[in-house]
Tab-separated table of C-alpha atoms and ligand atoms in Angstrom:
chain	number	residue	atom	x	y	z
A	300	MET	CA	-100.715	6.133	-25.439
A	301	THR	CA	-101.921	9.701	-25.061
A	302	GLU	CA	-99.269	12.376	-25.313
A	303	ALA	CA	-99.055	15.522	-23.211
A	304	THR	CA	-96.574	18.357	-23.395
A	305	ASP	CA	-96.407	19.633	-19.793
A	306	THR	CA	-93.120	21.330	-19.060
A	307	ALA	CA	-90.870	19.780	-16.452
A	308	GLN	CA	-90.871	20.994	-12.916
A	309	GLU	CA	-87.284	21.937	-12.239
A	310	ILE	CA	-85.473	19.502	-10.014
A	311	PRO	CA	-82.664	21.270	-8.152
A	312	ARG	CA	-79.784	18.822	-8.735
A	313	GLY	CA	-77.065	18.165	-11.253
A	314	PRO	CA	-77.701	15.479	-13.857
A	315	VAL	CA	-78.913	12.318	-12.181
A	316	GLY	CA	-77.000	9.257	-13.413
A	317	VAL	CA	-79.290	6.398	-14.408
A	318	THR	CA	-78.688	2.770	-15.300
A	319	VAL	CA	-81.555	1.086	-17.107
A	320	LEU	CA	-81.438	-2.677	-16.678
A	321	GLY	CA	-83.745	-4.366	-19.195
A	322	ALA	CA	-83.656	-1.281	-21.441
A	323	THR	CA	-84.933	-3.187	-24.477
A	324	GLY	CA	-88.110	-4.377	-22.723
A	325	THR	CA	-91.442	-2.632	-22.300
A	326	ILE	CA	-90.497	-0.938	-19.039
A	327	GLY	CA	-87.022	-0.077	-20.328
A	328	VAL	CA	-88.400	1.598	-23.456
A	329	ASN	CA	-90.927	3.569	-21.379
A	330	THR	CA	-88.147	4.637	-19.011
A	331	LEU	CA	-86.042	5.957	-21.878
A	332	ASP	CA	-89.100	7.792	-23.200
A	333	VAL	CA	-89.440	9.576	-19.838
A	334	ILE	CA	-85.686	10.272	-19.621
A	335	ALA	CA	-85.674	11.740	-23.140
A	336	ARG	CA	-88.216	14.338	-21.966
A	337	HIS	CA	-85.784	15.617	-19.316
A	338	PRO	CA	-82.308	15.733	-20.829
A	339	ALA	CA	-81.147	18.421	-18.390
A	340	ILE	CA	-82.027	16.292	-15.369
A	341	TYR	CA	-81.039	12.732	-16.300
A	342	ARG	CA	-77.970	11.220	-17.877
A	343	VAL	CA	-77.992	7.598	-19.020
A	344	VAL	CA	-74.881	5.910	-17.647
A	345	ALA	CA	-75.623	2.334	-18.681
A	346	LEU	CA	-78.170	0.275	-20.606
A	347	SER	CA	-78.676	-3.475	-20.614
A	348	GLY	CA	-80.434	-5.988	-22.813
A	349	ASN	CA	-80.336	-9.648	-23.571
A	350	GLN	CA	-80.863	-10.828	-27.154
A	351	GLN	CA	-82.272	-7.722	-28.854
A	352	VAL	CA	-78.934	-6.390	-30.077
A	353	GLU	CA	-80.405	-4.128	-32.788
A	354	ARG	CA	-82.647	-2.306	-30.370
A	355	LEU	CA	-79.923	-1.967	-27.744
A	356	ALA	CA	-77.509	-0.628	-30.381
A	357	GLU	CA	-80.077	2.005	-31.454
A	358	GLN	CA	-80.612	2.997	-27.832
A	359	CYS	CA	-76.853	3.312	-27.297
A	360	LEU	CA	-76.469	5.551	-30.330
A	361	ARG	CA	-79.326	7.741	-29.134
A	362	PHE	CA	-78.457	8.005	-25.409
A	363	ALA	CA	-74.656	7.569	-25.584
A	364	PRO	CA	-74.261	5.682	-22.297
A	365	GLU	CA	-70.790	4.947	-20.942
A	366	PHE	CA	-71.652	1.243	-20.747
A	367	ALA	CA	-73.940	-1.263	-22.415
A	368	VAL	CA	-74.371	-4.790	-21.113
A	369	CYS	CA	-75.681	-7.881	-22.852
A	370	ALA	CA	-76.399	-10.729	-20.504
A	371	ASP	CA	-75.541	-13.077	-23.349
A	372	GLY	CA	-71.851	-13.246	-24.376
A	373	ASP	CA	-72.445	-13.724	-28.118
A	374	ALA	CA	-74.928	-10.879	-28.163
A	375	ALA	CA	-72.376	-8.680	-26.374
A	376	GLN	CA	-69.819	-9.372	-29.118
A	377	ARG	CA	-72.309	-8.520	-31.845
A	378	LEU	CA	-73.277	-5.323	-30.009
A	379	ALA	CA	-69.643	-4.299	-29.571
A	380	ALA	CA	-68.981	-4.813	-33.297
A	381	GLN	CA	-72.037	-2.765	-34.300
A	382	LEU	CA	-71.193	0.077	-31.950
A	383	ARG	CA	-67.564	0.152	-33.054
A	384	GLN	CA	-68.660	0.395	-36.675
A	385	ALA	CA	-70.982	3.275	-35.802
A	386	GLY	CA	-68.145	5.132	-34.051
A	387	SER	CA	-69.785	4.871	-30.612
A	388	ALA	CA	-67.659	5.272	-27.455
A	389	THR	CA	-69.959	3.042	-25.398
A	390	GLN	CA	-68.065	0.231	-23.697
A	391	VAL	CA	-69.734	-3.186	-23.910
A	392	LEU	CA	-69.783	-5.581	-20.942
A	393	SER	CA	-71.402	-8.984	-20.646
A	394	GLY	CA	-72.908	-11.467	-18.254
A	395	MET	CA	-74.144	-11.189	-14.696
A	396	ALA	CA	-70.888	-9.541	-13.594
A	397	GLY	CA	-71.442	-6.760	-16.139
A	398	LEU	CA	-75.026	-6.242	-14.980
A	399	GLU	CA	-73.966	-6.045	-11.338
A	400	GLU	CA	-71.161	-3.670	-12.206
A	401	VAL	CA	-73.342	-1.121	-14.003
A	402	ALA	CA	-75.910	-1.341	-11.196
A	403	SER	CA	-73.338	-0.197	-8.657
A	404	LEU	CA	-71.097	2.364	-10.452
A	405	PRO	CA	-70.352	5.458	-8.345
A	406	GLN	CA	-71.663	7.824	-11.054
A	407	VAL	CA	-75.067	6.083	-10.971
A	408	ASP	CA	-77.775	7.517	-8.691
A	409	GLN	CA	-80.785	5.544	-9.876
A	410	VAL	CA	-81.124	2.024	-11.236
A	411	MET	CA	-84.194	0.953	-13.140
A	412	ALA	CA	-84.484	-2.764	-12.344
A	413	ALA	CA	-86.567	-3.961	-15.305
A	414	ILE	CA	-85.066	-7.321	-16.231
A	415	VAL	CA	-87.808	-9.931	-16.316
A	416	GLY	CA	-87.768	-12.956	-14.021
A	417	ALA	CA	-85.229	-14.420	-11.614
A	418	ALA	CA	-82.395	-13.088	-13.818
A	419	GLY	CA	-83.208	-9.649	-12.411
A	420	LEU	CA	-82.516	-10.574	-8.788
A	421	TYR	CA	-78.724	-10.207	-8.548
A	422	PRO	CA	-78.422	-6.935	-10.493
A	423	ALA	CA	-81.271	-5.376	-8.444
A	424	LEU	CA	-79.610	-6.574	-5.271
A	425	ALA	CA	-76.285	-5.110	-6.418
A	426	ALA	CA	-78.018	-1.732	-6.830
A	427	ALA	CA	-79.502	-2.020	-3.323
A	428	ARG	CA	-76.123	-2.958	-1.842
A	429	ALA	CA	-74.544	0.049	-3.545
A	430	GLY	CA	-77.117	2.281	-1.820
A	431	LYS	CA	-78.778	3.477	-5.028
A	432	ARG	CA	-82.328	4.593	-5.609
A	433	VAL	CA	-83.721	1.304	-6.904
A	434	LEU	CA	-86.649	1.782	-9.272
A	435	LEU	CA	-88.055	-1.681	-8.797
A	436	ALA	CA	-90.073	-2.963	-11.755
A	437	ASN	CA	-88.878	-6.574	-11.549
A	438	LYS	CA	-91.245	-8.228	-9.087
A	439	GLU	CA	-89.623	-11.657	-9.053
A	440	ALA	CA	-86.638	-10.323	-7.015
A	441	LEU	CA	-88.752	-9.461	-3.975
A	442	VAL	CA	-90.935	-12.536	-4.387
A	443	MET	CA	-87.867	-14.750	-4.263
A	444	SER	CA	-85.747	-13.021	-1.686
A	445	GLY	CA	-88.145	-10.693	0.233
A	446	GLN	CA	-86.550	-10.319	3.660
A	447	VAL	CA	-82.958	-10.622	2.391
A	448	PHE	CA	-83.564	-7.917	-0.216
A	449	ILE	CA	-85.319	-5.541	2.207
A	450	ASP	CA	-82.593	-6.032	4.844
A	451	GLU	CA	-79.824	-5.314	2.317
A	452	ALA	CA	-81.609	-2.195	1.048
A	453	ARG	CA	-81.958	-0.911	4.647
A	454	ARG	CA	-78.404	-1.753	5.597
A	455	HIS	CA	-77.015	0.183	2.633
A	456	ASN	CA	-79.505	3.086	2.777
A	457	ALA	CA	-80.895	2.291	-0.644
A	458	GLU	CA	-84.213	3.870	-1.600
A	459	LEU	CA	-86.692	1.305	-2.865
A	460	LEU	CA	-89.281	2.945	-5.108
A	461	PRO	CA	-91.942	0.723	-6.634
A	462	ILE	CA	-92.562	0.921	-10.377
A	463	ASP	CA	-95.231	-1.766	-10.562
A	464	SER	CA	-98.312	0.447	-11.057
A	465	GLU	CA	-100.219	-1.032	-8.105
A	466	HIS	CA	-97.363	-0.674	-5.643
A	467	ASN	CA	-96.545	2.761	-6.926
A	468	ALA	CA	-100.211	3.675	-6.365
A	469	ILE	CA	-100.152	2.286	-2.809
A	470	PHE	CA	-96.922	4.177	-2.145
A	471	GLN	CA	-98.612	7.375	-3.355
A	472	CYS	CA	-101.622	6.758	-1.061
A	473	LEU	CA	-99.439	6.294	2.048
A	474	PRO	CA	-97.930	9.058	4.181
A	475	VAL	CA	-94.280	9.853	3.397
A	476	ASP	CA	-93.014	7.991	6.444
A	477	PHE	CA	-94.533	4.577	7.067
A	478	ALA	CA	-91.292	2.952	8.198
A	479	ASP	CA	-92.735	2.045	11.618
A	480	GLY	CA	-95.479	-0.038	10.033
A	481	LEU	CA	-98.852	0.490	8.407
A	482	GLU	CA	-100.731	0.194	11.704
A	483	GLU	CA	-98.783	3.158	13.086
A	484	VAL	CA	-100.091	5.357	10.276
A	485	GLY	CA	-103.694	4.163	10.651
A	486	VAL	CA	-103.947	1.826	7.683
A	487	ARG	CA	-106.674	-0.825	7.921
A	488	ARG	CA	-105.924	-2.658	4.683
A	489	ILE	CA	-104.581	-2.413	1.174
A	490	LEU	CA	-106.907	-2.834	-1.792
A	491	LEU	CA	-104.815	-4.269	-4.619
A	492	THR	CA	-106.600	-3.823	-7.935
A	493	ALA	CA	-106.414	-6.295	-10.822
A	494	SER	CA	-107.805	-5.961	-14.330
A	495	GLY	CA	-108.674	-9.664	-14.342
A	496	GLY	CA	-106.686	-10.076	-17.572
A	497	PRO	CA	-107.961	-11.109	-21.003
A	498	PHE	CA	-109.898	-14.135	-19.672
A	499	ARG	CA	-111.716	-12.437	-16.815
A	500	ASP	CA	-115.084	-13.847	-17.902
A	501	ALA	CA	-113.917	-17.069	-19.595
A	502	SER	CA	-115.281	-20.442	-18.438
A	503	LEU	CA	-112.965	-23.246	-17.301
A	504	ASP	CA	-113.594	-25.022	-20.636
A	505	GLU	CA	-112.627	-21.946	-22.600
A	506	LEU	CA	-109.509	-21.497	-20.491
A	507	ALA	CA	-108.315	-25.015	-21.394
A	508	ASN	CA	-107.919	-24.002	-25.073
A	509	VAL	CA	-106.257	-20.645	-24.658
A	510	THR	CA	-103.289	-19.996	-27.000
A	511	PRO	CA	-100.120	-17.972	-26.219
A	512	ALA	CA	-101.222	-15.248	-28.672
A	513	GLN	CA	-104.558	-14.874	-26.861
A	514	ALA	CA	-102.868	-14.840	-23.461
A	515	CYS	CA	-100.422	-12.132	-24.549
A	516	ALA	CA	-103.169	-9.783	-25.788
A	517	HIS	CA	-103.909	-7.849	-22.600
A	518	PRO	CA	-106.952	-5.550	-22.783
A	519	ASN	CA	-105.429	-2.521	-20.980
A	520	TRP	CA	-101.634	-2.809	-20.771
A	521	ARG	CA	-98.877	-3.530	-23.284
A	522	MET	CA	-96.279	-5.716	-21.551
A	523	GLY	CA	-93.626	-8.391	-22.128
A	524	ARG	CA	-94.821	-11.937	-22.864
A	525	LYS	CA	-94.043	-13.461	-19.458
A	526	ILE	CA	-95.907	-10.835	-17.447
A	527	SER	CA	-98.762	-10.940	-19.978
A	528	VAL	CA	-99.250	-14.665	-19.321
A	529	ASP	CA	-98.937	-13.976	-15.574
A	530	SER	CA	-101.743	-11.434	-15.930
A	531	ALA	CA	-103.894	-13.946	-17.794
A	532	THR	CA	-103.453	-16.616	-15.078
A	533	MET	CA	-103.628	-13.927	-12.349
A	534	MET	CA	-100.249	-15.103	-11.044
A	535	ASN	CA	-99.203	-11.522	-11.732
A	536	LYS	CA	-101.562	-10.449	-8.942
A	537	GLY	CA	-100.238	-13.254	-6.772
A	538	LEU	CA	-96.650	-12.075	-7.279
A	539	GLU	CA	-97.814	-8.514	-6.605
A	540	LEU	CA	-99.503	-9.610	-3.380
A	541	ILE	CA	-96.183	-11.035	-2.168
A	542	GLU	CA	-94.288	-7.983	-3.430
A	543	ALA	CA	-96.704	-5.711	-1.510
A	544	CYS	CA	-96.190	-7.674	1.719
A	545	TRP	CA	-92.444	-6.972	1.525
A	546	LEU	CA	-92.589	-3.399	0.308
A	547	PHE	CA	-95.150	-2.307	2.888
A	548	ASP	CA	-94.237	-4.700	5.693
A	549	THR	CA	-97.655	-6.309	5.933
A	550	THR	CA	-99.307	-9.735	5.638
A	551	PRO	CA	-101.532	-11.319	2.968
A	552	ASP	CA	-104.527	-11.026	5.293
A	553	ASN	CA	-104.263	-7.223	5.178
A	554	ILE	CA	-104.443	-7.191	1.397
A	555	GLN	CA	-107.695	-7.575	-0.525
A	556	VAL	CA	-107.450	-8.162	-4.263
A	557	VAL	CA	-110.186	-6.291	-6.122
A	558	ILE	CA	-111.035	-6.990	-9.756
A	559	HIS	CA	-111.351	-3.649	-11.518
A	560	PRO	CA	-111.561	-4.224	-15.283
A	561	GLN	CA	-110.991	-0.610	-16.384
A	562	SER	CA	-107.473	-0.403	-14.813
A	563	VAL	CA	-108.059	3.256	-13.945
A	564	ILE	CA	-107.658	2.935	-10.189
A	565	HIS	CA	-104.196	1.456	-9.751
A	566	SER	CA	-104.756	0.459	-6.092
A	567	MET	CA	-106.104	1.886	-2.841
A	568	VAL	CA	-105.309	2.236	0.850
A	569	GLU	CA	-108.076	2.065	3.432
A	570	TYR	CA	-107.574	3.812	6.788
A	571	ILE	CA	-109.146	3.045	10.195
A	572	ASP	CA	-111.398	6.103	9.965
A	573	GLY	CA	-113.044	4.607	6.871
A	574	SER	CA	-111.212	6.814	4.350
A	575	VAL	CA	-110.112	5.077	1.185
A	576	LEU	CA	-107.396	6.802	-0.849
A	577	ALA	CA	-106.922	5.764	-4.455
A	578	GLN	CA	-104.450	6.671	-7.187
A	579	LEU	CA	-106.002	6.958	-10.630
A	580	GLY	CA	-104.523	7.516	-14.056
A	581	ASN	CA	-104.394	6.290	-17.619
A	582	PRO	CA	-102.897	2.804	-17.791
A	583	ASP	CA	-99.448	3.938	-18.931
A	584	MET	CA	-96.284	2.866	-17.110
A	585	ARG	CA	-94.644	6.232	-17.754
A	586	THR	CA	-96.663	7.627	-14.817
A	587	PRO	CA	-95.175	5.368	-12.106
A	588	ILE	CA	-91.749	5.579	-13.785
A	589	ALA	CA	-91.748	9.403	-13.744
A	590	HIS	CA	-93.179	9.428	-10.222
A	591	ALA	CA	-90.467	7.189	-8.824
A	592	MET	CA	-87.643	8.942	-10.671
A	593	ALA	CA	-88.687	12.447	-9.605
A	594	TRP	CA	-89.942	11.545	-6.099
A	595	PRO	CA	-90.575	13.428	-3.860
A	596	GLN	CA	-91.181	15.923	-6.647
A	597	ARG	CA	-93.230	15.529	-9.810
A	598	MET	CA	-92.305	15.790	-13.453
A	599	ALA	CA	-94.082	15.389	-16.783
A	600	SER	CA	-94.204	11.844	-18.108
A	601	GLY	CA	-95.915	12.325	-21.447
A	602	VAL	CA	-99.113	10.769	-20.119
A	603	GLY	CA	-102.238	12.762	-20.914
A	604	SER	CA	-105.226	13.681	-18.751
A	605	LEU	CA	-107.582	11.028	-17.527
A	606	ASP	CA	-110.872	11.433	-19.425
A	607	LEU	CA	-113.416	10.567	-16.730
A	608	PHE	CA	-116.346	11.306	-19.044
A	609	ASP	CA	-115.026	8.804	-21.537
A	610	ILE	CA	-114.445	6.196	-18.807
A	611	ALA	CA	-117.890	6.983	-17.322
A	612	ARG	CA	-117.946	4.074	-14.870
A	613	LEU	CA	-115.676	2.017	-12.648
A	614	ASP	CA	-116.556	-1.603	-11.838
A	615	PHE	CA	-115.363	-3.831	-8.996
A	616	ALA	CA	-115.685	-7.565	-8.301
A	617	GLU	CA	-114.232	-10.221	-6.036
A	618	PRO	CA	-111.551	-12.462	-7.609
A	619	ASP	CA	-112.520	-16.022	-8.517
A	620	MET	CA	-109.890	-18.319	-7.011
A	621	VAL	CA	-111.439	-21.416	-8.644
A	622	ARG	CA	-110.942	-20.279	-12.224
A	623	PHE	CA	-107.700	-18.538	-11.243
A	624	PRO	CA	-105.958	-20.880	-8.753
A	625	CYS	CA	-102.627	-19.050	-9.167
A	626	LEU	CA	-103.858	-16.261	-6.926
A	627	ARG	CA	-104.827	-18.760	-4.215
A	628	LEU	CA	-101.425	-20.459	-4.542
A	629	ALA	CA	-99.639	-17.139	-4.048
A	630	TYR	CA	-101.663	-16.338	-0.905
A	631	GLU	CA	-100.852	-19.819	0.423
A	632	ALA	CA	-97.142	-19.572	-0.426
A	633	MET	CA	-96.794	-16.210	1.303
A	634	ARG	CA	-98.636	-17.503	4.390
A	635	ALA	CA	-96.398	-20.600	4.415
A	636	GLY	CA	-93.335	-18.321	4.278
A	637	GLY	CA	-89.673	-19.298	3.968
A	638	THR	CA	-88.685	-20.302	0.462
A	639	ALA	CA	-92.289	-21.132	-0.574
A	640	PRO	CA	-92.676	-17.890	-2.622
A	641	ALA	CA	-89.336	-18.607	-4.369
A	642	ILE	CA	-90.559	-22.131	-5.199
A	643	LEU	CA	-93.868	-20.713	-6.474
A	644	ASN	CA	-91.986	-18.203	-8.634
A	645	ALA	CA	-89.561	-20.782	-10.040
A	646	ALA	CA	-92.335	-23.236	-10.951
A	647	ASN	CA	-94.309	-20.402	-12.504
A	648	GLU	CA	-91.395	-19.308	-14.705
A	649	ILE	CA	-90.944	-22.869	-16.003
A	650	ALA	CA	-94.675	-23.426	-16.542
A	651	VAL	CA	-95.171	-20.084	-18.306
A	652	GLN	CA	-92.231	-20.713	-20.658
A	653	ALA	CA	-93.608	-24.188	-21.430
A	654	PHE	CA	-97.012	-22.667	-22.182
A	655	LEU	CA	-95.424	-20.021	-24.448
A	656	ASP	CA	-93.551	-22.841	-26.250
A	657	GLU	CA	-96.884	-24.709	-26.621
A	658	ARG	CA	-95.670	-27.604	-24.476
A	659	LEU	CA	-98.226	-27.052	-21.690
A	660	PRO	CA	-101.934	-26.160	-21.724
A	661	PHE	CA	-102.902	-22.875	-20.064
A	662	THR	CA	-104.933	-24.560	-17.315
A	663	ALA	CA	-101.988	-26.831	-16.434
A	664	ILE	CA	-99.861	-23.834	-15.349
A	665	PRO	CA	-101.369	-23.749	-11.817
A	666	VAL	CA	-101.261	-27.561	-11.651
A	667	VAL	CA	-97.490	-27.579	-12.256
A	668	ILE	CA	-97.033	-24.856	-9.637
A	669	GLU	CA	-99.200	-26.541	-7.001
A	670	LYS	CA	-97.524	-29.932	-7.495
A	671	THR	CA	-94.062	-28.342	-7.392
A	672	LEU	CA	-94.966	-26.619	-4.127
A	673	GLU	CA	-96.137	-29.960	-2.703
A	674	MET	CA	-93.040	-31.824	-3.882
A	675	THR	CA	-90.332	-29.277	-2.924
A	676	GLU	CA	-89.162	-29.052	0.640
A	677	ARG	CA	-89.379	-25.483	1.887
A	678	HIS	CA	-86.752	-23.884	4.137
A	679	GLU	CA	-86.299	-20.753	6.148
A	680	ALA	CA	-85.184	-18.096	3.613
A	681	LYS	CA	-82.245	-16.945	5.692
A	682	ASN	CA	-79.826	-16.199	2.865
A	683	LEU	CA	-79.571	-16.181	-0.913
A	684	ASP	CA	-77.792	-19.552	-1.054
A	685	VAL	CA	-80.738	-21.337	0.575
A	686	ILE	CA	-83.167	-19.489	-1.692
A	687	MET	CA	-81.241	-20.298	-4.878
A	688	VAL	CA	-80.971	-24.009	-3.987
A	689	ASP	CA	-84.749	-24.267	-3.546
A	690	ASP	CA	-85.236	-22.215	-6.715
A	691	ARG	CA	-83.107	-24.714	-8.657
A	692	ILE	CA	-84.803	-27.785	-7.169
A	693	ALA	CA	-88.226	-26.291	-7.903
A	694	ARG	CA	-87.238	-25.594	-11.516
A	695	GLU	CA	-86.064	-29.194	-11.973
A	696	THR	CA	-89.287	-30.546	-10.482
A	697	ALA	CA	-91.458	-28.248	-12.572
A	698	ARG	CA	-89.553	-29.206	-15.753
A	699	ARG	CA	-90.101	-32.884	-14.969
A	700	LEU	CA	-93.820	-32.312	-14.399
A	701	VAL	CA	-94.095	-30.487	-17.727
A	702	THR	CA	-92.291	-33.312	-19.549
A	703	GLU	CA	-94.334	-36.048	-17.870
A	704	GLY	CA	-97.519	-34.124	-18.644
A	705	VAL	CA	-99.994	-32.862	-16.071
A	706	ARG	CA	-103.637	-31.966	-16.562
B	24	NAD	P1	-89.960	-7.496	-21.277
B	24	NAD	O1	-89.986	-8.938	-21.581
B	24	NAD	O2	-90.586	-6.535	-22.225
B	24	NAD	O3	-88.429	-7.018	-21.075
B	24	NAD	C1	-87.546	-7.758	-20.295
B	24	NAD	C2	-86.151	-7.166	-20.322
B	24	NAD	O4	-85.292	-8.059	-19.597
B	24	NAD	C3	-85.545	-7.029	-21.721
B	24	NAD	O5	-84.739	-5.880	-21.775
B	24	NAD	C4	-84.668	-8.278	-21.844
B	24	NAD	O6	-83.589	-8.066	-22.715
B	24	NAD	C5	-84.181	-8.451	-20.426
B	24	NAD	N1	-83.864	-9.846	-20.112
B	24	NAD	C6	-84.644	-10.942	-20.342
B	24	NAD	N2	-84.024	-12.056	-19.901
B	24	NAD	C7	-82.833	-11.664	-19.396
B	24	NAD	C8	-81.731	-12.363	-18.823
B	24	NAD	N3	-81.732	-13.692	-18.668
B	24	NAD	N4	-80.684	-11.632	-18.390
B	24	NAD	C9	-80.644	-10.294	-18.551
B	24	NAD	N5	-81.650	-9.579	-19.102
B	24	NAD	C10	-82.726	-10.261	-19.529
B	24	NAD	O7	-90.588	-7.321	-19.818
B	24	NAD	P2	-91.326	-6.052	-19.182
B	24	NAD	O8	-92.773	-6.098	-19.485
B	24	NAD	O9	-90.566	-4.815	-19.504
B	24	NAD	O10	-91.181	-6.388	-17.631
B	24	NAD	C11	-89.935	-6.278	-16.954
B	24	NAD	C12	-90.162	-6.514	-15.475
B	24	NAD	O11	-91.016	-5.508	-14.971
B	24	NAD	C13	-90.843	-7.841	-15.168
B	24	NAD	O12	-90.321	-8.366	-13.971
B	24	NAD	C14	-92.297	-7.470	-14.968
B	24	NAD	O13	-92.968	-8.324	-14.074
B	24	NAD	C15	-92.166	-6.082	-14.374
B	24	NAD	N6	-93.315	-5.198	-14.636
B	24	NAD	C16	-93.682	-4.920	-15.914
B	24	NAD	C17	-94.793	-4.119	-16.147
B	24	NAD	C18	-95.242	-3.753	-17.550
B	24	NAD	O14	-96.223	-3.019	-17.689
B	24	NAD	N7	-94.574	-4.204	-18.608
B	24	NAD	C19	-95.532	-3.636	-15.080
B	24	NAD	C20	-95.110	-3.938	-13.784
B	24	NAD	C21	-93.999	-4.726	-13.578
B	25	MG	MG1	-98.784	-4.417	-11.841
């Protein structure tokens, strides 16, 4: 990561209260790095983690939040003991109730939703229902509950600001007010860029022997293990396609995925007059994090200047849906609608975990997902109960397919 020392633009408000959900993860750590650069503007109200008690304890001692939450009860007890010993005044909560509570406290203005996977849905939704600025990094929440989530955010006047670099880039390339639809503001289509992951040029045979360590070694971005595997299968782009449909109220047919190996352009918006606006920057998540936190203003993030002479060239290619069927499956699930994206997401989470545990070959990940989609009845996604039932059924089916063995 390149460091820069720009001074902060002054933001005319009292300290902004922030809860960081998933503080111990890659996005969480980057968020705290940005916050630490602006101590006069932001105050950490709550931090959450799961199993990484040591890291969460260190973060609590450094940022002195009022609350810390461990999703896991045992971990919460260990954290509480450590903090007590260190003389910290941070109060420790646990479980989903604790996560939802710190996402909706009155003294919190912004909630960084950076818990990975379906576990991030309820806390992010709690933040939306409490009318917070939701800094949405977790993509699974929108993939699972799209319309429900968007409706709740609107109803409670929550601000939904995308952290995913592509969506943040699209947001930056759109006019401030696009609430009446992309057509109204002259958008022809969205160009969603993808690095292509570590196996961009691998043959199908090579893909069959990929190991978890290889899949987690992304060429441009440092990320958690689940999203790293998603990037390698290109399901990450599939989830992002669905996420973009909800965030920008559009359809899969208005979104073209573009392979761009350098990850310098983070996505583009094409207008009806032929203009294409792009957002560029070093691949460092502190840029979208700082953008979304300071929006509509700007503040320093620690990310240095983009060295165009060093980059020298930008390449583009069409995605290959044969070697990367996950992207095709995501397009199909979004077109099918209802709970299909939730089923896709659930099967993906099970298949990715099985791959990481070396119980499933890399190339079987899309097979498990496709079969689960075929075998699970899809419903209209009219409320969370319906969505969570199909999520559970899909997980059971996917687990069975993994155990029985698919090729
Ligand atoms: P990570 O694995 O590094 O961190 C995940 C965080 O979630 C950790 O703090 C962990 O403690 C917490 N967590 C895990 N399981 C949990 C559970 N069951 N209950 C409560 N908390 C739990 O992941 P990451 O790379 O920081 O990604 C976080 C989210 O942001 C993901 O949804 C990912 O898709 C999205 N995202 C990440 C990046 C990136 O560059 N890392 C970019 C865009 C979007
Ligand atoms: Mg992304």
